[in-house]
CSV table of C-alpha atoms and ligand atoms in Angstrom, one decimal:
chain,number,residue,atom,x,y,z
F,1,UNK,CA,-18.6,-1.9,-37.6
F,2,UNK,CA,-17.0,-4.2,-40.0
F,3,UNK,CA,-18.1,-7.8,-39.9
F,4,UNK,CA,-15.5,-10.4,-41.7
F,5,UNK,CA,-18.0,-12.1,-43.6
F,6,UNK,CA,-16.1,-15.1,-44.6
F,7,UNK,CA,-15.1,-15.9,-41.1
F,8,UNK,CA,-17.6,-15.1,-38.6
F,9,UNK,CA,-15.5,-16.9,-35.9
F,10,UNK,CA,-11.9,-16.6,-34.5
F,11,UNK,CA,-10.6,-19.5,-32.4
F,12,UNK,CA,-7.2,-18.5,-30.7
F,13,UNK,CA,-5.6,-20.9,-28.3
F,14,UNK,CA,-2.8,-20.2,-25.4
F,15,UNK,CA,-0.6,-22.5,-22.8
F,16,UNK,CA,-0.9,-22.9,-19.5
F,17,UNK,CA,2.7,-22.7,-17.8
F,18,UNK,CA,4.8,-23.9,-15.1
F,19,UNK,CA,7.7,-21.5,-13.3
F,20,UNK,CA,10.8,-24.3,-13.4
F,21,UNK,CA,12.3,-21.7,-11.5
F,22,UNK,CA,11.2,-18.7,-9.5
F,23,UNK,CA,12.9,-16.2,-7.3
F,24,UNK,CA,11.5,-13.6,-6.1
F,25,UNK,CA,13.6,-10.0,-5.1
F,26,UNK,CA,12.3,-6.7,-3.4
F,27,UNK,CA,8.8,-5.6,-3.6
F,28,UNK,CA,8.5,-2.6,-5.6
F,29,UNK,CA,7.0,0.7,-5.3
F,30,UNK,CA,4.8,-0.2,-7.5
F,31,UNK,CA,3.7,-3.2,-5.4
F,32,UNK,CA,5.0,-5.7,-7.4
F,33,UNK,CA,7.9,-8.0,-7.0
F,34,UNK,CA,11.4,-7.9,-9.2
F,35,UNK,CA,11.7,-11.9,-10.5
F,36,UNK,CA,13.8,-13.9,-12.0
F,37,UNK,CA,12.3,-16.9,-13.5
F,38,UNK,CA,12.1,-19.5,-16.1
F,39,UNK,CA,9.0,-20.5,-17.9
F,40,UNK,CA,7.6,-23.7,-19.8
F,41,UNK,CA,4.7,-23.7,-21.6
F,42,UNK,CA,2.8,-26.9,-21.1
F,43,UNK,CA,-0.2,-28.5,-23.2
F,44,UNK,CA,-3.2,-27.4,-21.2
F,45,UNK,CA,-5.0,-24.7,-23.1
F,46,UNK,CA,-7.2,-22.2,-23.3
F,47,UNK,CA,-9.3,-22.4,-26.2
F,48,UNK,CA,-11.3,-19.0,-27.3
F,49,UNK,CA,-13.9,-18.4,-29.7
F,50,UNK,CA,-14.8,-14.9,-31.0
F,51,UNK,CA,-17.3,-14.1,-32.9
F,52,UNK,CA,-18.9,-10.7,-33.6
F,53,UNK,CA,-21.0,-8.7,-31.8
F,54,UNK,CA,-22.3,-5.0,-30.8
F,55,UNK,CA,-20.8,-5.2,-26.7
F,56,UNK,CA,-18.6,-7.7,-25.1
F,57,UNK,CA,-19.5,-10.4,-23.2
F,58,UNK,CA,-17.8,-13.6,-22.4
F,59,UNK,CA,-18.8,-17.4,-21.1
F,60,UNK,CA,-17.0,-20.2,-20.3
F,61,UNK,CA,-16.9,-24.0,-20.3
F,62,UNK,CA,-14.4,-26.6,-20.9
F,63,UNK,CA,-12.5,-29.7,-18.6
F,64,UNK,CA,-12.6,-27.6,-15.5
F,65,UNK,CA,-15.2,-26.3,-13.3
F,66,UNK,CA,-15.8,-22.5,-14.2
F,67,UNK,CA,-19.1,-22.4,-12.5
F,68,UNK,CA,-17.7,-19.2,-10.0
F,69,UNK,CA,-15.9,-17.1,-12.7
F,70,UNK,CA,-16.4,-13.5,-13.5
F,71,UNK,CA,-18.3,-12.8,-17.0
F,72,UNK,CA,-18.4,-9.0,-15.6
F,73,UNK,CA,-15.9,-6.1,-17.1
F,74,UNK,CA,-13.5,-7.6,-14.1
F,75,UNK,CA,-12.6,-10.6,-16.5
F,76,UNK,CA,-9.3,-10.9,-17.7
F,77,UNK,CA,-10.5,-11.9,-21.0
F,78,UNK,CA,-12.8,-8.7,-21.5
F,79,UNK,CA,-10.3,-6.4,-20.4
F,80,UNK,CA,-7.6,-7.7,-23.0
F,81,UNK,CA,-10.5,-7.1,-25.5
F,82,UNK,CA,-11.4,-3.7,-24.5
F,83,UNK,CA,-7.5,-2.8,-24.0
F,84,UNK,CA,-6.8,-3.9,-27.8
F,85,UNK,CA,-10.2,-2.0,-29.1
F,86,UNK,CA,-9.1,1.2,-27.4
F,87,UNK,CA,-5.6,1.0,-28.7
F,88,UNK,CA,-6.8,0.8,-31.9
F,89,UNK,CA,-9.9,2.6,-32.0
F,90,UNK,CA,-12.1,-0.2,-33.0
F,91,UNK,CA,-15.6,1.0,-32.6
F,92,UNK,CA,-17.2,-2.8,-32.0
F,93,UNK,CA,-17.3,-5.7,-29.1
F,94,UNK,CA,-17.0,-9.1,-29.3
F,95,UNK,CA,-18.8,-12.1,-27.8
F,96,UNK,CA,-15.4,-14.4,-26.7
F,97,UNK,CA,-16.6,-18.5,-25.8
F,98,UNK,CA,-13.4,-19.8,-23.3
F,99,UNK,CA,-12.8,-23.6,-23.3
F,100,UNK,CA,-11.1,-24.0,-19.7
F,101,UNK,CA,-8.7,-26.9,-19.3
F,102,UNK,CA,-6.0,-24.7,-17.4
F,103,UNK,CA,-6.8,-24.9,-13.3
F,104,UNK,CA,-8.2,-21.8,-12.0
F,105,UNK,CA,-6.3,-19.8,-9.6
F,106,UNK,CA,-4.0,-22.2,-9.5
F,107,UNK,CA,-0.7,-20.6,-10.1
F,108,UNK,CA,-0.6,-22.2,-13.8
F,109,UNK,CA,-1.8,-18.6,-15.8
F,110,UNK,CA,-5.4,-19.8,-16.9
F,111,UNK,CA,-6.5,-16.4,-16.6
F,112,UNK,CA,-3.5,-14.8,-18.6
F,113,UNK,CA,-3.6,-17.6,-21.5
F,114,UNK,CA,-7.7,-16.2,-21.6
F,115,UNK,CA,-6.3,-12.8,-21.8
F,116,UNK,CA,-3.3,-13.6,-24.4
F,117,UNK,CA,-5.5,-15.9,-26.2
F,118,UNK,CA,-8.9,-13.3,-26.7
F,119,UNK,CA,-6.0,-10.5,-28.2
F,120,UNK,CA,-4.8,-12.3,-30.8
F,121,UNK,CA,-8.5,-13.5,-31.5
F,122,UNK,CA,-10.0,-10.0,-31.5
F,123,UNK,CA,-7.0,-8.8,-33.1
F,124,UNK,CA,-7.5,-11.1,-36.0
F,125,UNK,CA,-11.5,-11.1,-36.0
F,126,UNK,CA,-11.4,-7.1,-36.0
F,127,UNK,CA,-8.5,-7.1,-38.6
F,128,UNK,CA,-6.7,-4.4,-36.7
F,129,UNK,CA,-3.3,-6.3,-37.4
F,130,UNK,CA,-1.1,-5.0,-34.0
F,131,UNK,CA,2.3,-5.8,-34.4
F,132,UNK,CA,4.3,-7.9,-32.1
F,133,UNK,CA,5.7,-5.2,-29.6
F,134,UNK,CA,2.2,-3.4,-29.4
F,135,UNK,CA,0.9,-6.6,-28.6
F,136,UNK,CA,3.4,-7.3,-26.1
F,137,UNK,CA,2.9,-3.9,-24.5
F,138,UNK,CA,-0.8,-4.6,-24.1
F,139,UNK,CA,-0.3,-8.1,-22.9
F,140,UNK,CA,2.1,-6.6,-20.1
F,141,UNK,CA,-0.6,-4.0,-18.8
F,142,UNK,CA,-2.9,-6.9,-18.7
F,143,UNK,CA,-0.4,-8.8,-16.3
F,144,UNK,CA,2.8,-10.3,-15.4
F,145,UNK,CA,2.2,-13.3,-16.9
F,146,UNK,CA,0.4,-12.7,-20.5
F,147,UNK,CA,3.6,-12.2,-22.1
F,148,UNK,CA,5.0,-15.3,-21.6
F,149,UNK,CA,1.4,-16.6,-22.3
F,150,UNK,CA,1.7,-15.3,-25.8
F,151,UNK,CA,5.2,-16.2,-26.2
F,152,UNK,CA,4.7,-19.6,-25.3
F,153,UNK,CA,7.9,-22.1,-25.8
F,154,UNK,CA,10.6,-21.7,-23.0
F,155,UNK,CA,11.7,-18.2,-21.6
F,156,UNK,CA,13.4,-16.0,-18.7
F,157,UNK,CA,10.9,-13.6,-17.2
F,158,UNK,CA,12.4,-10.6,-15.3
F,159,UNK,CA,11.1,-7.4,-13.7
F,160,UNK,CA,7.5,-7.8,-13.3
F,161,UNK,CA,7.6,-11.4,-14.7
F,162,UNK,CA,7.0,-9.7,-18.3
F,163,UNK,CA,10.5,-8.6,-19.6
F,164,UNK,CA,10.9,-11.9,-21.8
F,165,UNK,CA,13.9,-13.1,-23.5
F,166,UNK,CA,13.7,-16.8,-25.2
F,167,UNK,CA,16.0,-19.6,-23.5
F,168,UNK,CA,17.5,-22.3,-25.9
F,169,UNK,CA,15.6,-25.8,-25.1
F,170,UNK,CA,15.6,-29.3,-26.6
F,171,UNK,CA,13.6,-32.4,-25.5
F,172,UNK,CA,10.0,-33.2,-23.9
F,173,UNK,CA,9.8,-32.5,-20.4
F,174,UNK,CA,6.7,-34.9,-18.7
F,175,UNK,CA,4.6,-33.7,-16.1
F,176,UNK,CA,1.6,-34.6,-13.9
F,177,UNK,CA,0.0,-31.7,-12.1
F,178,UNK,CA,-2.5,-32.2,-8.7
F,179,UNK,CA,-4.6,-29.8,-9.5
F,180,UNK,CA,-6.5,-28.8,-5.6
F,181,UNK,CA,-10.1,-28.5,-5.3
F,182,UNK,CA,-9.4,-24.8,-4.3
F,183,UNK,CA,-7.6,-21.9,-5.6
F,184,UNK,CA,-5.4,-19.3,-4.0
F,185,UNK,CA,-5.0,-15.9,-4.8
F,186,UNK,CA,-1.6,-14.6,-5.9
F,187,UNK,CA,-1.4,-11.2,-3.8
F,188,UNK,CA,-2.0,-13.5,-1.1
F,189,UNK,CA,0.9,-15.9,-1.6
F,190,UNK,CA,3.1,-13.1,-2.2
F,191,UNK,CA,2.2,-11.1,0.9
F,192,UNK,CA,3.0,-14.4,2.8
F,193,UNK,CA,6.3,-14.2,1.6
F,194,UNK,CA,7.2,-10.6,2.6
F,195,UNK,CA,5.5,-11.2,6.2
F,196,UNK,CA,8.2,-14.7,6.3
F,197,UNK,CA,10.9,-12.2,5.0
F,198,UNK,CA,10.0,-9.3,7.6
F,199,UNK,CA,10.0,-12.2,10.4
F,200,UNK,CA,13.1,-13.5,9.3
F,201,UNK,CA,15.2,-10.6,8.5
F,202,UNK,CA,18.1,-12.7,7.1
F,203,UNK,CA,16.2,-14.1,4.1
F,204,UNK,CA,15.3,-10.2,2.7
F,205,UNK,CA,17.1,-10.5,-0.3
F,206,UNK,CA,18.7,-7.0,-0.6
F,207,UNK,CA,17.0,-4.2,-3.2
F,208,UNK,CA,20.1,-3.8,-4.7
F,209,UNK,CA,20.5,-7.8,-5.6
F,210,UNK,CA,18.6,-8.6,-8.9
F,211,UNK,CA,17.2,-12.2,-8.6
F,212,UNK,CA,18.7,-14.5,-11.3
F,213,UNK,CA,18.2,-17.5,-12.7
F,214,UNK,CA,20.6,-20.4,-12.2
F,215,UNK,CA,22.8,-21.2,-14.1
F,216,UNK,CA,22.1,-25.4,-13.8
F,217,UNK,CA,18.4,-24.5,-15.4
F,218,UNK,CA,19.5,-23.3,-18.2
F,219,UNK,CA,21.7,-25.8,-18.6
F,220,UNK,CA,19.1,-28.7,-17.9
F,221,UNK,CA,16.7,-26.9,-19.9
F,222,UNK,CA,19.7,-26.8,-23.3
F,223,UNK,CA,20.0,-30.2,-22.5
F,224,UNK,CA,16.6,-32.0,-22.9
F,225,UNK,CA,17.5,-33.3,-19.5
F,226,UNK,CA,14.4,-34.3,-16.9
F,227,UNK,CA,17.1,-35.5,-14.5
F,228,UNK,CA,18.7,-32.5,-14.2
F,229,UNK,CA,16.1,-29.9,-14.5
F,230,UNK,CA,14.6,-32.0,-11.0
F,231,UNK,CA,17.5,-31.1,-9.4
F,232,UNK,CA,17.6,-27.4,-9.8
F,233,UNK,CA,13.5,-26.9,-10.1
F,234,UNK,CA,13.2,-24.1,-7.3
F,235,UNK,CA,10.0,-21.7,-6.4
F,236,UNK,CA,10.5,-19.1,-3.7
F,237,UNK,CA,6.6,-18.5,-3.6
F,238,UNK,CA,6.5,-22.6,-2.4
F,239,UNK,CA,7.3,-21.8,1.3
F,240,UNK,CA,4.6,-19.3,1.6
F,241,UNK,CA,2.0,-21.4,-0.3
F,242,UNK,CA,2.5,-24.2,1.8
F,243,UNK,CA,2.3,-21.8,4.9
F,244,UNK,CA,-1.0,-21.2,3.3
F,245,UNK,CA,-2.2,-25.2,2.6
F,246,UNK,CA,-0.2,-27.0,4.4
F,247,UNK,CA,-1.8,-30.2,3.0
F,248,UNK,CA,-0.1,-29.6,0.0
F,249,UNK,CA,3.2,-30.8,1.3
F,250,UNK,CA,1.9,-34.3,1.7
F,251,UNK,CA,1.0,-34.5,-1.5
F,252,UNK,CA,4.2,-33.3,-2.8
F,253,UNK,CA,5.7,-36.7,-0.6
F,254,UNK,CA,3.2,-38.7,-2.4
F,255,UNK,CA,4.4,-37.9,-5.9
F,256,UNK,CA,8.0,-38.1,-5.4
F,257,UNK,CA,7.1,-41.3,-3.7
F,258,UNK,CA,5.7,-42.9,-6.6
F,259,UNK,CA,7.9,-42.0,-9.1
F,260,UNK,CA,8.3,-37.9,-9.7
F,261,UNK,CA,11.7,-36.9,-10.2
F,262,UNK,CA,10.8,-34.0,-8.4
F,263,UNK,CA,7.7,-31.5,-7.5
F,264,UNK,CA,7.1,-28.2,-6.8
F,265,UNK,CA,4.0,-25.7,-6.1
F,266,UNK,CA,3.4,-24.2,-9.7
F,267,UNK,CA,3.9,-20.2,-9.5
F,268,UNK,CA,1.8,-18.8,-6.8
F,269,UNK,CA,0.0,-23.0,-6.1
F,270,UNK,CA,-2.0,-24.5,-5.2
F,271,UNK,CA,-1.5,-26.5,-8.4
F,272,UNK,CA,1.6,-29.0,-7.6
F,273,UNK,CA,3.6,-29.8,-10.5
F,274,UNK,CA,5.8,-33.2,-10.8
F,275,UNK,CA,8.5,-33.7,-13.3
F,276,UNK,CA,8.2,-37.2,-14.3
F,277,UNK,CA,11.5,-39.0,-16.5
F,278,UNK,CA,9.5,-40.3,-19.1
F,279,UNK,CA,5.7,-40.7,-20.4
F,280,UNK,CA,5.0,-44.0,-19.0
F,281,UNK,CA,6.3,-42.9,-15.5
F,282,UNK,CA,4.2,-39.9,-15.9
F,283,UNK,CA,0.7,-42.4,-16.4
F,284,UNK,CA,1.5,-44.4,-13.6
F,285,UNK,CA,2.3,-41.5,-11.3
F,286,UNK,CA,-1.0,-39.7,-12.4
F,287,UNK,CA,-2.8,-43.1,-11.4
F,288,UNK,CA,-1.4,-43.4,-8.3
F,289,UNK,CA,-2.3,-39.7,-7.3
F,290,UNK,CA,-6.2,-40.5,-8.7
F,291,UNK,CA,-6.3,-43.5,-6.7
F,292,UNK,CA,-5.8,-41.3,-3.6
F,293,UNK,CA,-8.2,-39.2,-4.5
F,294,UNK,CA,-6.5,-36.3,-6.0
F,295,UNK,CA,-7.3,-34.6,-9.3
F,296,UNK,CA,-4.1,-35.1,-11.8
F,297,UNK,CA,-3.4,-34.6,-15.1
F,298,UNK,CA,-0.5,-35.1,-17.5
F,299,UNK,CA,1.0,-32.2,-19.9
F,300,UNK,CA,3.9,-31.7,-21.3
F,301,UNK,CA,6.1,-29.0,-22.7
F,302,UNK,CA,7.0,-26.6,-23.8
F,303,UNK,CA,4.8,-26.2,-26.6
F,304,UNK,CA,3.7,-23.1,-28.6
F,305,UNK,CA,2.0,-19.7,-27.6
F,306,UNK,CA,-0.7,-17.8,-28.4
F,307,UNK,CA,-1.7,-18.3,-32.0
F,308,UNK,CA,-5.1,-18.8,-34.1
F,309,UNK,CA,-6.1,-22.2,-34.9
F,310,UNK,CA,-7.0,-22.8,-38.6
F,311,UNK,CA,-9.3,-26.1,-39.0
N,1,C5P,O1,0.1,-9.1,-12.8
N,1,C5P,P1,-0.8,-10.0,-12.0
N,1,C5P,O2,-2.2,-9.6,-12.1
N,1,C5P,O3,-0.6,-11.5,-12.5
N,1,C5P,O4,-0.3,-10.0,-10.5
N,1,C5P,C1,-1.1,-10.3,-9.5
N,1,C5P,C2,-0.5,-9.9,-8.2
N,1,C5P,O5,0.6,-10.7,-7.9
N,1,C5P,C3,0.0,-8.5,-8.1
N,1,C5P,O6,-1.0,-7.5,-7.8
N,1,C5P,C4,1.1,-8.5,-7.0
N,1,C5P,O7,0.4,-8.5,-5.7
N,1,C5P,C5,1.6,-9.9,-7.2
N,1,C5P,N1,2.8,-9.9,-8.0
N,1,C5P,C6,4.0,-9.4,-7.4
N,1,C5P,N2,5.2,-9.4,-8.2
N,1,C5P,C7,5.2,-9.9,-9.5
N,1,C5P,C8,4.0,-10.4,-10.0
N,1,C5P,C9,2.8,-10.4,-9.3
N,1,C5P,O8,4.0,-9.0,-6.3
N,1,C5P,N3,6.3,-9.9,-10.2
């Protein structure tokens, strides 16, 4: 194997994201769901480090507790590396380092960021120098959302969640997210759906009918407006994750009660996601969420994807 001597380290970063806007059509054959959304890219990242080595291995640490994470072949952020060294016949491993700060399981794409981060890290550390639409390709088999994770920015997600085209944005969009002490698990979230569709025959959105994205998001999001991006924020999957946690829906009150414009359960939740009109309401809402006990944080977006850091 070929060791980059003058760079023993890569250190890639990737976004965390929230859906603005998320609805979800027929299940598929292949068991997953035609979509239509919208993403943002917020400032919670995933920071990896790769450095060299015989085998691959990973470990993780960072802001959030990664104590009950898979290190095994079933992480995300091993398969992405074994994915891109069989693509390209790279004969070596890597040891990847993960600085968490994206809430696990919690419907904000930690796990794909890992994944979409640790490609572009092996990809630079190995010098096998994919180009944009391999990478893509991988970062699709890896999941729906690694994509977008390596896009970054602002974008309209079809099909799986992974047919990408950019969307024109402007402004800063401010948001506090109550991250829950527990995490849910997407299959889960989107079986609950189909068992509320099958129950309630009149909201089956017919196979023939794609899912689109409405119109008013793309306009809010054009505009750099917070005011008007509340009003048309929208999740399909935020019936049957409240179904799921009901507590959740309190807390969604509580936000909008001290001074959200608007919340919503983040892609598959628990995560809850408030859109606050400016930076200062976005402080005071976080503190009033901490003082009832609730872990929140503040990002904003969108901001970059994927990409290597140089310090
Ligand atoms: O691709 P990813 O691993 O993120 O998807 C996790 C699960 O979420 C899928 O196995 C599927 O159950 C569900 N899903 C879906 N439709 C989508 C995306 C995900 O049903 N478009």
């Amino acid at each position: 194997m070929t060791l980059a001597a003058s760079s023993p380290v890569v250190h890639a970063r990737a976004p965390g994201k929230i859906n603005v806007f998320l609805a979800v059509g027929a299940l598929q054959d292949d068991g997953y769901h035609d979509l239509a959304t919208a993403y943002q890219a917020v400032s919670l990242y995933e920071d990896v480090r790769a450095y060299p080595a015989d085998d691959f291995s990973v470990s993780f640490g960072g802001s959030v507790d990664t104590s009950g994470l898979e290190v095994d072949g079933s992480n995300l952020a091993i398969k992405a590396a074994r994915l891109l060294a069989r693509k390209t016949g790279y004969r070596g491993g890597v040891r990847l380092e993960i600085e968490k700060n994206v809430p696990i399981a919690g419907g904000m794409g930690g796990g794909s960021a890992d994944a979409a981060a640790s490609l572009i890290a092996c990809d630079a550390l190995w010098g096998t120098e994919l180009g944009k639409d391999e990478m893509h390709a991988l970062a699709a088999k890896l999941g729906a959302d690694v994509p977008f994770a390596l896009a970054g920015g602002t974008a309209i997600g079809t099909g799986r969640g992974d047919q990408l085209s950019p969307a024109l944005a402007q402004g800063n969009f401010h948001w506090v997210l109550a991250v829950a002490e527990f995490g849910m698990s997407t299959p889960a979230v989107y079986a609950e759906l189909d068992r509320h569709r099958e129950r309630n025959a009149a909201d089956i959105r017919p196979a023939a009918v794609s899912p689109q994205v409405d119109a008013r998001v793309l306009h809010a999001l054009r505009a750099g407006d917070s005011v008007l991006l509340a009003e048309a924020l929208h999740n399909d999957l935020q019936a049957p994750a409240l179904h799921l946690a009901p507590g959740l829906g309190q807390i969604l009150e509580l936000g909008e009660a001290n001074g959200a414009l608007a919340g919503i359960v983040s892609g598959s939740g628990p995560t809850l996601a408030f859109l606050a009109p400016d930076a200062d309401t976005a402080l005071e809402l976080q503190v009033a969420l901490s003082a009832s006990r609730l872990t929140a944080v503040r990002a904003h977006g969108p901001v970059h994807g994927a990409r290597v850091m140089h310090s």
